[in-house]
């Protein structure tokens, strides 16, 4: 059940952060990945396949003009010796690095070369190791920043967050930071000095429609309390489910909003919407984080031993809120919320206001096909309830057993891929509570080797949404 796409992407970043392309084939096959909190063991044969995949990935980026988090460093690696030999007038006396925890040893090694005297006090690093969420190799002692080669000043005073927000966020970071340390991750946990300024505790809010509730909270702040829109941010913890696009589609007519960008200061008339990763580097009066559901954040596709990274992403998101913080979920709360316990105010509150949507349009239900035995109900799709692998099981059922849909077994793999490119509208319109009630669970459980287990999971998910499917 691991999200193998994400896991391999992160493995690519780890390999690219440790070695140049010409040296990784020698070093990666025998490398102890356990030293960098990777919990799934790869034997040598698999590692060689990963290196082949990585080469294809790099060719793909090169062909498409795409950069990932290590591309610039790899472009400069062949020039490292040349950079080191540049005359002093073409180098820098001082270099300031902010958010150093996002760098790798390779990054810092190249940056050292642009200093006039890399062994003196030319480099100044500022950052927070608790915010280290990327799968990169950063070992400060190996990069020349250990306690003997560098001077360290630990700043414990927090000037942004209220006491209540920081206390909850610090409890989260301490719990999962200690777990990261047990995985040999180089993270330093500091007990922060809480601010004098006090506000309400962060709210852990259980609601029926999390996105609409987030807009309702923003509406009260912007329209009713007359706060500046640019001081409010709605954040998704699960971009695959409650995506930024989906949040913006539910924007009330009375509020202007757009996705957060670096030029946010120029859009003071708008509420910001973003992912947790995009939130870093900003701060707001009010932050509302949605979709903090159990099994969605952290995703059930992430190994338990590596979920600490998502916990620290949430810590970063929480500490972007100066005064007010809402953490929203609809069914079962994320394990991260439970860790903060009484440091949160737990409340249940459904959507109250009936706000007119900015893009409200009349939807005409599609006509029933002459040879179809199913009717598309005028309801909201249930697709966001399920994980990708559960959706795949339901999609297979849709193709195989629903009349009026081409039988999956009669299609070649190429024809199926072609059809799946346009499936979303039809499949998502079919995937409603009314049609889920009529699922043939016996047939569903016979699809694929994991059919029975996935069927049980689907039944459990529907049960959390008060939809009973029975047993196969």
Short mmCIF file of C-alpha atoms in Angstrom, two decimals:
data_model
loop_
_atom_site.label_atom_id
_atom_site.label_comp_id
_atom_site.label_asym_id
_atom_site.label_seq_id
_atom_site.Cartn_x
_atom_site.Cartn_y
_atom_site.Cartn_z
CA UNK A 1 0.00 0.00 0.00
CA UNK A 2 3.00 2.30 -0.19
CA UNK A 3 2.79 5.26 -2.58
CA UNK A 4 5.67 4.00 -4.71
CA UNK A 5 5.68 7.02 -7.03
CA UNK A 6 6.33 9.40 -4.17
CA UNK A 7 8.81 7.05 -2.51
CA UNK A 8 10.90 6.73 -5.68
CA UNK A 9 10.81 10.48 -6.37
CA UNK A 10 12.22 11.05 -2.90
CA UNK A 11 14.84 8.34 -3.48
CA UNK A 12 15.89 10.16 -6.66
CA UNK A 13 16.36 13.36 -4.63
CA UNK A 14 18.44 11.52 -2.02
CA UNK A 15 20.74 9.98 -4.64
CA UNK A 16 21.09 13.28 -6.54
CA UNK A 17 21.88 15.12 -3.29
CA UNK A 18 24.71 12.74 -2.40
CA UNK A 19 26.67 11.99 -5.55
CA UNK A 20 27.48 13.34 -8.95
CA UNK A 21 26.11 11.29 -11.90
CA UNK A 22 29.49 9.67 -12.58
CA UNK A 23 30.01 8.47 -9.01
CA UNK A 24 26.56 7.27 -7.96
CA UNK A 25 26.74 3.95 -9.82
CA UNK A 26 29.77 3.08 -7.69
CA UNK A 27 28.43 4.36 -4.36
CA UNK A 28 24.66 3.84 -4.34
CA UNK A 29 24.47 0.01 -4.64
CA UNK A 30 26.31 -0.50 -1.31
CA UNK A 31 25.13 2.65 0.48
CA UNK A 32 23.45 2.27 3.90
CA UNK A 33 20.15 4.08 3.27
CA UNK A 34 19.12 3.48 6.87
CA UNK A 35 21.43 6.30 7.89
CA UNK A 36 19.03 8.71 6.18
CA UNK A 37 15.71 7.48 7.57
CA UNK A 38 14.68 5.41 4.54
CA UNK A 39 12.81 2.52 6.06
CA UNK A 40 12.17 0.30 3.01
CA UNK A 41 15.24 -1.85 2.24
CA UNK A 42 16.38 -2.09 -1.40
CA UNK A 43 18.63 -4.94 -2.45
CA UNK A 44 21.39 -4.37 -4.99
CA UNK A 45 19.32 -5.52 -7.97
CA UNK A 46 16.55 -3.04 -7.16
CA UNK A 47 19.08 -0.26 -6.64
CA UNK A 48 20.50 -0.85 -10.11
CA UNK A 49 16.97 -0.59 -11.52
CA UNK A 50 16.48 2.65 -9.57
CA UNK A 51 19.60 4.07 -11.18
CA UNK A 52 18.18 3.22 -14.62
CA UNK A 53 14.90 4.91 -13.73
CA UNK A 54 16.80 7.93 -12.41
CA UNK A 55 18.62 8.27 -15.73
CA UNK A 56 15.28 8.27 -17.56
CA UNK A 57 13.95 10.85 -15.10
CA UNK A 58 16.91 13.14 -15.79
CA UNK A 59 16.50 12.70 -19.55
CA UNK A 60 12.82 13.60 -19.14
CA UNK A 61 13.69 16.80 -17.27
CA UNK A 62 16.36 17.71 -19.81
CA UNK A 63 14.01 17.19 -22.75
CA UNK A 64 11.20 19.17 -21.15
CA UNK A 65 13.23 22.02 -19.68
CA UNK A 66 12.22 20.99 -16.14
CA UNK A 67 14.21 21.56 -12.96
CA UNK A 68 13.89 19.67 -9.70
CA UNK A 69 15.43 20.64 -6.35
CA UNK A 70 18.89 19.36 -7.34
CA UNK A 71 19.08 20.38 -11.02
CA UNK A 72 20.98 23.64 -10.58
CA UNK A 73 23.59 21.99 -8.35
CA UNK A 74 24.13 19.17 -10.86
CA UNK A 75 24.50 21.70 -13.67
CA UNK A 76 27.31 23.38 -11.69
CA UNK A 77 29.08 20.21 -10.52
CA UNK A 78 31.40 19.95 -13.58
CA UNK A 79 32.42 23.60 -13.00
CA UNK A 80 33.21 23.28 -9.32
CA UNK A 81 37.00 23.26 -9.84
CA UNK A 82 36.76 26.19 -12.24
CA UNK A 83 34.67 28.18 -9.74
CA UNK A 84 37.29 27.56 -7.07
CA UNK A 85 40.01 29.03 -9.28
CA UNK A 86 38.17 32.27 -10.05
CA UNK A 87 40.00 35.47 -9.00
CA UNK A 88 38.93 37.10 -5.73
CA UNK A 89 37.19 40.00 -7.49
CA UNK A 90 34.75 37.52 -9.07
CA UNK A 91 33.88 35.89 -5.74
CA UNK A 92 31.98 37.05 -2.66
CA UNK A 93 33.37 38.13 0.67
CA UNK A 94 30.23 37.10 2.53
CA UNK A 95 27.40 34.72 1.68
CA UNK A 96 24.18 34.54 3.71
CA UNK A 97 22.12 31.33 3.37
CA UNK A 98 18.56 31.36 4.66
CA UNK A 99 16.64 28.12 5.33
CA UNK A 100 19.89 26.14 5.23
CA UNK A 101 18.07 22.96 6.25
CA UNK A 102 16.74 22.75 2.67
CA UNK A 103 20.29 22.48 1.25
CA UNK A 104 22.44 19.37 0.77
CA UNK A 105 26.15 18.81 1.30
CA UNK A 106 26.64 19.13 -2.47
CA UNK A 107 24.88 22.52 -2.48
CA UNK A 108 26.99 23.85 0.38
CA UNK A 109 30.20 22.54 -1.19
CA UNK A 110 29.60 24.56 -4.36
CA UNK A 111 28.58 27.66 -2.41
CA UNK A 112 31.83 27.45 -0.45
CA UNK A 113 33.75 27.79 -3.71
CA UNK A 114 32.25 31.23 -4.46
CA UNK A 115 33.62 32.66 -1.18
CA UNK A 116 36.94 34.48 -1.24
CA UNK A 117 38.07 32.51 1.80
CA UNK A 118 35.84 29.50 2.45
CA UNK A 119 37.75 28.62 5.65
CA UNK A 120 37.13 32.00 7.27
CA UNK A 121 33.89 33.58 8.46
CA UNK A 122 32.55 34.02 4.91
CA UNK A 123 29.44 31.87 5.34
CA UNK A 124 26.46 32.68 7.55
CA UNK A 125 23.72 30.04 7.80
CA UNK A 126 20.25 30.68 9.21
CA UNK A 127 17.56 28.06 9.51
CA UNK A 128 15.71 25.57 11.65
CA UNK A 129 16.60 21.87 11.50
CA UNK A 130 13.12 20.96 12.72
CA UNK A 131 11.86 22.26 9.37
CA UNK A 132 14.03 19.77 7.47
CA UNK A 133 11.45 17.94 5.35
CA UNK A 134 13.27 17.20 2.07
CA UNK A 135 14.92 13.83 1.50
CA UNK A 136 18.41 15.25 1.00
CA UNK A 137 21.76 14.44 2.52
CA UNK A 138 22.66 17.22 4.94
CA UNK A 139 25.27 16.28 7.54
CA UNK A 140 26.70 19.53 8.86
CA UNK A 141 29.89 18.01 10.25
CA UNK A 142 30.70 16.53 6.84
CA UNK A 143 30.01 19.91 5.22
CA UNK A 144 32.45 21.62 7.60
CA UNK A 145 29.94 23.13 10.00
CA UNK A 146 30.47 21.07 13.11
CA UNK A 147 30.97 22.57 16.56
CA UNK A 148 34.75 22.86 16.10
CA UNK A 149 34.74 24.46 12.62
CA UNK A 150 31.79 26.80 13.08
CA UNK A 151 30.26 29.08 15.69
CA UNK A 152 26.63 28.48 16.54
CA UNK A 153 24.04 30.82 18.03
CA UNK A 154 20.74 29.19 19.03
CA UNK A 155 17.78 31.56 18.93
CA UNK A 156 14.92 30.35 21.07
CA UNK A 157 12.77 33.47 21.10
CA UNK A 158 9.79 33.35 18.74
CA UNK A 159 8.53 36.71 17.54
CA UNK A 160 5.74 35.54 15.23
CA UNK A 161 3.31 33.20 16.96
CA UNK A 162 1.17 33.61 20.02
CA UNK A 163 2.01 31.43 23.03
CA UNK A 164 -0.89 29.07 22.34
CA UNK A 165 -0.09 28.47 18.65
CA UNK A 166 3.61 27.91 19.29
CA UNK A 167 3.02 25.61 22.25
CA UNK A 168 0.86 23.28 20.13
CA UNK A 169 3.24 23.38 17.15
CA UNK A 170 6.28 22.78 19.38
CA UNK A 171 4.63 19.70 20.93
CA UNK A 172 4.11 18.29 17.43
CA UNK A 173 7.67 19.02 16.31
CA UNK A 174 9.18 17.59 19.50
CA UNK A 175 7.26 14.31 19.26
CA UNK A 176 8.02 13.66 15.59
CA UNK A 177 11.45 15.28 15.69
CA UNK A 178 12.48 12.71 18.30
CA UNK A 179 11.19 9.96 16.02
CA UNK A 180 13.30 11.38 13.18
CA UNK A 181 16.37 11.37 15.42
CA UNK A 182 15.85 7.65 16.13
CA UNK A 183 16.05 7.17 12.33
CA UNK A 184 19.52 8.82 12.42
CA UNK A 185 18.21 12.07 10.94
CA UNK A 186 20.27 15.11 11.95
CA UNK A 187 17.62 17.25 13.63
CA UNK A 188 18.02 19.50 16.66
CA UNK A 189 15.00 20.11 18.85
CA UNK A 190 14.97 23.38 20.78
CA UNK A 191 12.41 24.27 23.43
CA UNK A 192 11.20 27.66 22.19
CA UNK A 193 10.78 30.65 24.42
CA UNK A 194 7.07 31.37 24.16
CA UNK A 195 5.89 34.86 23.29
CA UNK A 196 4.19 37.11 25.80
CA UNK A 197 1.31 37.71 23.38
CA UNK A 198 -1.65 35.39 24.00
CA UNK A 199 -4.55 34.31 21.79
CA UNK A 200 -7.03 31.44 21.73
CA UNK A 201 -5.69 27.92 21.38
CA UNK A 202 -5.64 26.53 17.81
CA UNK A 203 -9.00 24.95 16.93
CA UNK A 204 -9.26 21.30 15.86
CA UNK A 205 -12.59 21.59 14.09
CA UNK A 206 -14.68 18.63 12.95
CA UNK A 207 -17.08 19.75 10.25
CA UNK A 208 -19.31 18.30 7.54
CA UNK A 209 -17.72 20.16 4.57
CA UNK A 210 -14.17 21.23 5.36
CA UNK A 211 -13.56 23.42 2.29
CA UNK A 212 -16.83 25.32 2.69
CA UNK A 213 -16.15 25.71 6.41
CA UNK A 214 -12.72 27.18 5.64
CA UNK A 215 -14.34 29.78 3.38
CA UNK A 216 -16.94 30.49 6.05
CA UNK A 217 -14.15 31.22 8.56
CA UNK A 218 -12.41 33.44 6.01
CA UNK A 219 -15.71 35.21 5.24
CA UNK A 220 -16.25 36.05 8.90
CA UNK A 221 -12.75 37.46 9.12
CA UNK A 222 -12.73 39.46 5.88
CA UNK A 223 -16.34 40.51 5.38
CA UNK A 224 -17.79 40.61 8.88
CA UNK A 225 -14.71 41.64 10.89
CA UNK A 226 -13.24 43.79 8.07
CA UNK A 227 -9.74 42.29 8.29
CA UNK A 228 -7.40 42.75 5.31
CA UNK A 229 -7.89 39.80 2.91
CA UNK A 230 -4.16 39.30 2.37
CA UNK A 231 -3.72 38.42 6.06
CA UNK A 232 -5.85 35.26 5.62
CA UNK A 233 -4.67 31.98 4.10
CA UNK A 234 -6.49 28.69 3.40
CA UNK A 235 -4.11 25.74 3.13
CA UNK A 236 -4.62 22.18 1.95
CA UNK A 237 -2.79 19.37 3.69
CA UNK A 238 -3.87 16.93 0.97
CA UNK A 239 -3.45 18.38 -2.51
CA UNK A 240 -4.58 15.16 -4.17
CA UNK A 241 -7.97 15.40 -2.46
CA UNK A 242 -8.71 18.97 -1.41
CA UNK A 243 -6.59 20.55 -4.15
CA UNK A 244 -5.90 24.28 -4.42
CA UNK A 245 -8.01 24.30 -7.58
CA UNK A 246 -10.92 22.65 -5.79
CA UNK A 247 -10.69 25.12 -2.90
CA UNK A 248 -10.71 28.10 -5.28
CA UNK A 249 -13.73 26.64 -7.09
CA UNK A 250 -15.69 26.91 -3.80
CA UNK A 251 -14.76 30.59 -3.28
CA UNK A 252 -17.70 32.74 -2.09
CA UNK A 253 -18.75 35.60 -4.33
CA UNK A 254 -17.99 38.16 -1.58
CA UNK A 255 -14.27 37.25 -1.38
CA UNK A 256 -11.45 37.64 -3.88
CA UNK A 257 -8.77 34.94 -3.73
CA UNK A 258 -5.94 33.35 -5.68
CA UNK A 259 -3.10 30.87 -5.26
CA UNK A 260 -0.22 32.09 -3.10
CA UNK A 261 2.84 33.37 -4.97
CA UNK A 262 6.08 35.20 -4.22
CA UNK A 263 4.42 38.48 -5.21
CA UNK A 264 1.72 38.08 -2.58
CA UNK A 265 2.37 41.50 -1.05
CA UNK A 266 1.00 43.00 -4.30
CA UNK A 267 -2.40 41.31 -3.85
CA UNK A 268 -3.69 42.83 -0.65
CA UNK A 269 -7.33 42.52 -1.75
CA UNK A 270 -7.23 38.72 -1.93
CA UNK A 271 -7.25 35.72 0.36
CA UNK A 272 -4.37 33.30 -0.28
CA UNK A 273 -4.85 29.59 -1.06
CA UNK A 274 -1.92 27.18 -1.15
CA UNK A 275 -0.40 23.83 -0.19
CA UNK A 276 1.66 23.29 2.96
CA UNK A 277 4.87 23.34 0.92
CA UNK A 278 3.99 26.68 -0.69
CA UNK A 279 3.23 28.27 2.68
CA UNK A 280 6.84 28.30 3.83
CA UNK A 281 8.36 31.78 4.07
CA UNK A 282 5.04 33.60 4.60
CA UNK A 283 3.00 34.61 7.63
CA UNK A 284 -0.66 35.47 8.10
CA UNK A 285 -3.00 36.71 10.80
CA UNK A 286 -5.27 33.69 10.20
CA UNK A 287 -4.38 30.28 8.75
CA UNK A 288 -7.00 27.60 8.06
CA UNK A 289 -5.62 24.13 7.18
CA UNK A 290 -8.11 21.67 5.64
CA UNK A 291 -8.24 17.91 5.07
CA UNK A 292 -6.32 16.89 8.19
CA UNK A 293 -7.98 13.49 7.99
CA UNK A 294 -6.76 10.17 9.28
CA UNK A 295 -5.15 8.18 6.40
CA UNK A 296 -5.12 11.28 4.18
CA UNK A 297 -2.55 13.30 6.11
CA UNK A 298 -0.25 11.64 6.65
CA UNK A 299 -1.17 9.57 3.61
CA UNK A 300 -1.62 5.86 4.19
CA UNK A 301 0.84 5.44 1.29
CA UNK A 302 3.77 6.72 3.39
CA UNK A 303 5.66 4.21 5.55
CA UNK A 304 5.05 4.76 9.24
CA UNK A 305 8.76 5.30 9.89
CA UNK A 306 8.86 8.26 7.50
CA UNK A 307 5.67 10.09 8.46
CA UNK A 308 7.66 12.48 10.60
CA UNK A 309 8.37 14.58 7.49
CA UNK A 310 4.67 15.35 7.03
CA UNK A 311 4.41 16.13 10.74
CA UNK A 312 7.18 18.71 10.37
CA UNK A 313 5.46 20.10 7.25
CA UNK A 314 2.38 20.63 9.39
CA UNK A 315 4.57 22.28 12.04
CA UNK A 316 5.82 24.72 9.40
CA UNK A 317 2.24 25.43 8.31
CA UNK A 318 1.02 26.00 11.86
CA UNK A 319 3.81 28.44 12.65
CA UNK A 320 2.80 30.64 9.68
CA UNK A 321 -0.23 31.74 11.77
CA UNK A 322 0.40 34.75 13.97
CA UNK A 323 -2.88 34.95 15.86
CA UNK A 324 -5.53 32.43 14.76
CA UNK A 325 -5.25 28.85 13.55
CA UNK A 326 -7.96 26.37 12.49
CA UNK A 327 -7.19 22.70 11.76
CA UNK A 328 -10.15 21.14 9.92
CA UNK A 329 -11.22 17.54 9.37
CA UNK A 330 -14.53 15.85 8.55
CA UNK A 331 -14.43 12.34 10.00
CA UNK A 332 -11.46 11.01 11.98
CA UNK A 333 -8.68 13.46 12.89
CA UNK A 334 -5.10 13.00 11.70
CA UNK A 335 -2.73 11.31 14.14
CA UNK A 336 -0.82 14.61 14.17
CA UNK A 337 -3.77 16.40 15.78
CA UNK A 338 -4.07 13.73 18.45
CA UNK A 339 -0.43 14.25 19.47
CA UNK A 340 -1.21 17.90 20.36
CA UNK A 341 -4.14 16.84 22.54
CA UNK A 342 -5.28 19.46 25.07
CA UNK A 343 -3.11 22.13 23.47
CA UNK A 344 -5.91 22.36 20.88
CA UNK A 345 -9.52 23.37 21.38
CA UNK A 346 -11.58 20.47 20.01
CA UNK A 347 -14.95 21.43 18.56
CA UNK A 348 -17.61 20.13 16.16
CA UNK A 349 -19.25 22.75 13.97
CA UNK A 350 -20.92 22.18 10.61
CA UNK A 351 -21.22 24.80 7.88
CA UNK A 352 -23.65 27.50 9.03
CA UNK A 353 -23.67 30.21 6.36
CA UNK A 354 -25.18 29.61 2.93
CA UNK A 355 -22.66 31.61 0.89
CA UNK A 356 -23.16 32.22 -2.83
CA UNK A 357 -20.30 30.79 -4.82
CA UNK A 358 -18.37 33.01 -7.21
CA UNK A 359 -18.54 30.45 -10.02
CA UNK A 360 -22.05 29.16 -9.26
CA UNK A 361 -23.63 27.68 -12.38
CA UNK A 362 -26.67 25.58 -13.01
CA UNK A 363 -25.76 21.93 -13.52
CA UNK A 364 -28.00 19.86 -15.80
CA UNK A 365 -27.87 16.16 -14.93
CA UNK A 366 -26.76 14.06 -17.91
CA UNK A 367 -29.32 11.98 -19.75
CA UNK A 368 -29.50 8.27 -19.15
CA UNK A 369 -27.96 6.18 -21.91
CA UNK A 370 -30.40 3.88 -23.74
CA UNK A 371 -28.31 0.79 -23.03
CA UNK A 372 -27.29 1.81 -19.51
CA UNK A 373 -28.84 0.46 -16.33
CA UNK A 374 -27.42 3.14 -14.05
CA UNK A 375 -28.58 6.69 -13.43
CA UNK A 376 -26.26 9.57 -12.53
CA UNK A 377 -27.67 11.16 -9.40
CA UNK A 378 -27.42 14.93 -8.94
CA UNK A 379 -25.05 14.63 -6.00
CA UNK A 380 -21.47 15.47 -5.09
CA UNK A 381 -18.92 12.89 -6.24
CA UNK A 382 -17.50 10.64 -3.51
CA UNK A 383 -14.13 10.31 -5.27
CA UNK A 384 -12.34 12.39 -2.63
CA UNK A 385 -13.20 9.86 0.06
CA UNK A 386 -10.83 7.23 -1.29
CA UNK A 387 -7.10 6.70 -1.68
CA UNK A 388 -5.69 6.29 -5.23
CA UNK A 389 -5.49 2.49 -4.91
CA UNK A 390 -9.09 2.30 -3.65
CA UNK A 391 -10.20 4.49 -6.56
CA UNK A 392 -8.40 2.10 -8.93
CA UNK A 393 -10.42 -0.81 -7.54
CA UNK A 394 -13.67 1.11 -8.03
CA UNK A 395 -12.58 2.17 -11.51
CA UNK A 396 -11.96 -1.47 -12.47
CA UNK A 397 -15.44 -2.33 -11.21
CA UNK A 398 -16.85 0.56 -13.23
CA UNK A 399 -15.27 -0.65 -16.46
CA UNK A 400 -16.01 -4.35 -15.95
CA UNK A 401 -19.50 -4.49 -14.46
CA UNK A 402 -21.40 -1.27 -15.13
CA UNK A 403 -23.56 -1.59 -18.22
CA UNK A 404 -23.13 1.11 -20.83
CA UNK A 405 -19.37 1.34 -20.11
CA UNK A 406 -16.83 -0.53 -22.36
CA UNK A 407 -15.83 -3.80 -20.75
CA UNK A 408 -12.29 -3.50 -19.43
CA UNK A 409 -11.51 -7.11 -20.31
CA UNK A 410 -12.12 -6.45 -24.01
CA UNK A 411 -9.74 -3.50 -24.18
CA UNK A 412 -6.03 -3.65 -24.88
CA UNK A 413 -3.75 -1.88 -22.35
CA UNK A 414 -3.24 0.94 -24.85
CA UNK A 415 -6.99 1.36 -25.42
CA UNK A 416 -7.60 1.41 -21.70
CA UNK A 417 -4.95 4.08 -21.08
CA UNK A 418 -6.47 6.14 -23.88
CA UNK A 419 -9.93 5.79 -22.38
CA UNK A 420 -8.70 6.64 -18.90
CA UNK A 421 -7.49 10.01 -20.15
CA UNK A 422 -11.14 11.05 -20.49
CA UNK A 423 -12.69 8.89 -17.77
CA UNK A 424 -12.82 11.43 -14.94
CA UNK A 425 -16.08 13.12 -15.87
CA UNK A 426 -18.05 9.90 -16.42
CA UNK A 427 -16.46 7.88 -13.61
CA UNK A 428 -16.72 10.67 -11.04
CA UNK A 429 -20.37 11.34 -11.96
CA UNK A 430 -21.08 7.66 -11.41
CA UNK A 431 -19.19 7.54 -8.10
CA UNK A 432 -21.97 8.96 -5.90
CA UNK A 433 -23.46 7.73 -2.64
CA UNK A 434 -26.58 6.46 -4.42
CA UNK A 435 -24.57 4.23 -6.77
CA UNK A 436 -22.16 3.08 -4.06
CA UNK A 437 -25.13 1.70 -2.13
CA UNK A 438 -25.87 -0.65 -5.02
CA UNK A 439 -22.31 -2.00 -5.42
CA UNK A 440 -22.07 -5.75 -5.86
CA UNK A 441 -19.49 -6.29 -3.13
CA UNK A 442 -18.88 -9.90 -4.08
CA UNK A 443 -17.85 -8.84 -7.59
CA UNK A 444 -15.80 -5.95 -6.23
CA UNK A 445 -13.83 -8.25 -3.92
CA UNK A 446 -12.95 -10.60 -6.82
CA UNK A 447 -11.16 -7.87 -8.81
CA UNK A 448 -7.39 -8.24 -8.41
CA UNK A 449 -5.27 -10.07 -5.85
CA UNK A 450 -5.98 -7.47 -3.14
CA UNK A 451 -9.68 -7.30 -3.95
CA UNK A 452 -10.97 -8.56 -0.59
CA UNK A 453 -8.74 -6.23 1.46
CA UNK A 454 -9.56 -3.22 -0.74
CA UNK A 455 -13.28 -3.99 -0.56
CA UNK A 456 -13.07 -4.02 3.25
CA UNK A 457 -11.27 -0.68 3.13
CA UNK A 458 -13.95 0.80 0.84
CA UNK A 459 -16.68 -0.44 3.18
CA UNK A 460 -14.84 1.16 6.12
CA UNK A 461 -14.43 4.49 4.28
CA UNK A 462 -18.12 4.57 3.37
CA UNK A 463 -19.01 3.72 6.96
CA UNK A 464 -17.10 6.79 8.16
CA UNK A 465 -19.33 8.81 5.83
CA UNK A 466 -22.44 7.13 7.30
CA UNK A 467 -23.01 5.13 4.12
CA UNK A 468 -23.64 1.42 4.75
CA UNK A 469 -22.67 -1.02 2.01
CA UNK A 470 -23.08 -4.29 3.87
CA UNK A 471 -20.65 -7.22 3.52
CA UNK A 472 -19.68 -9.24 0.44
#
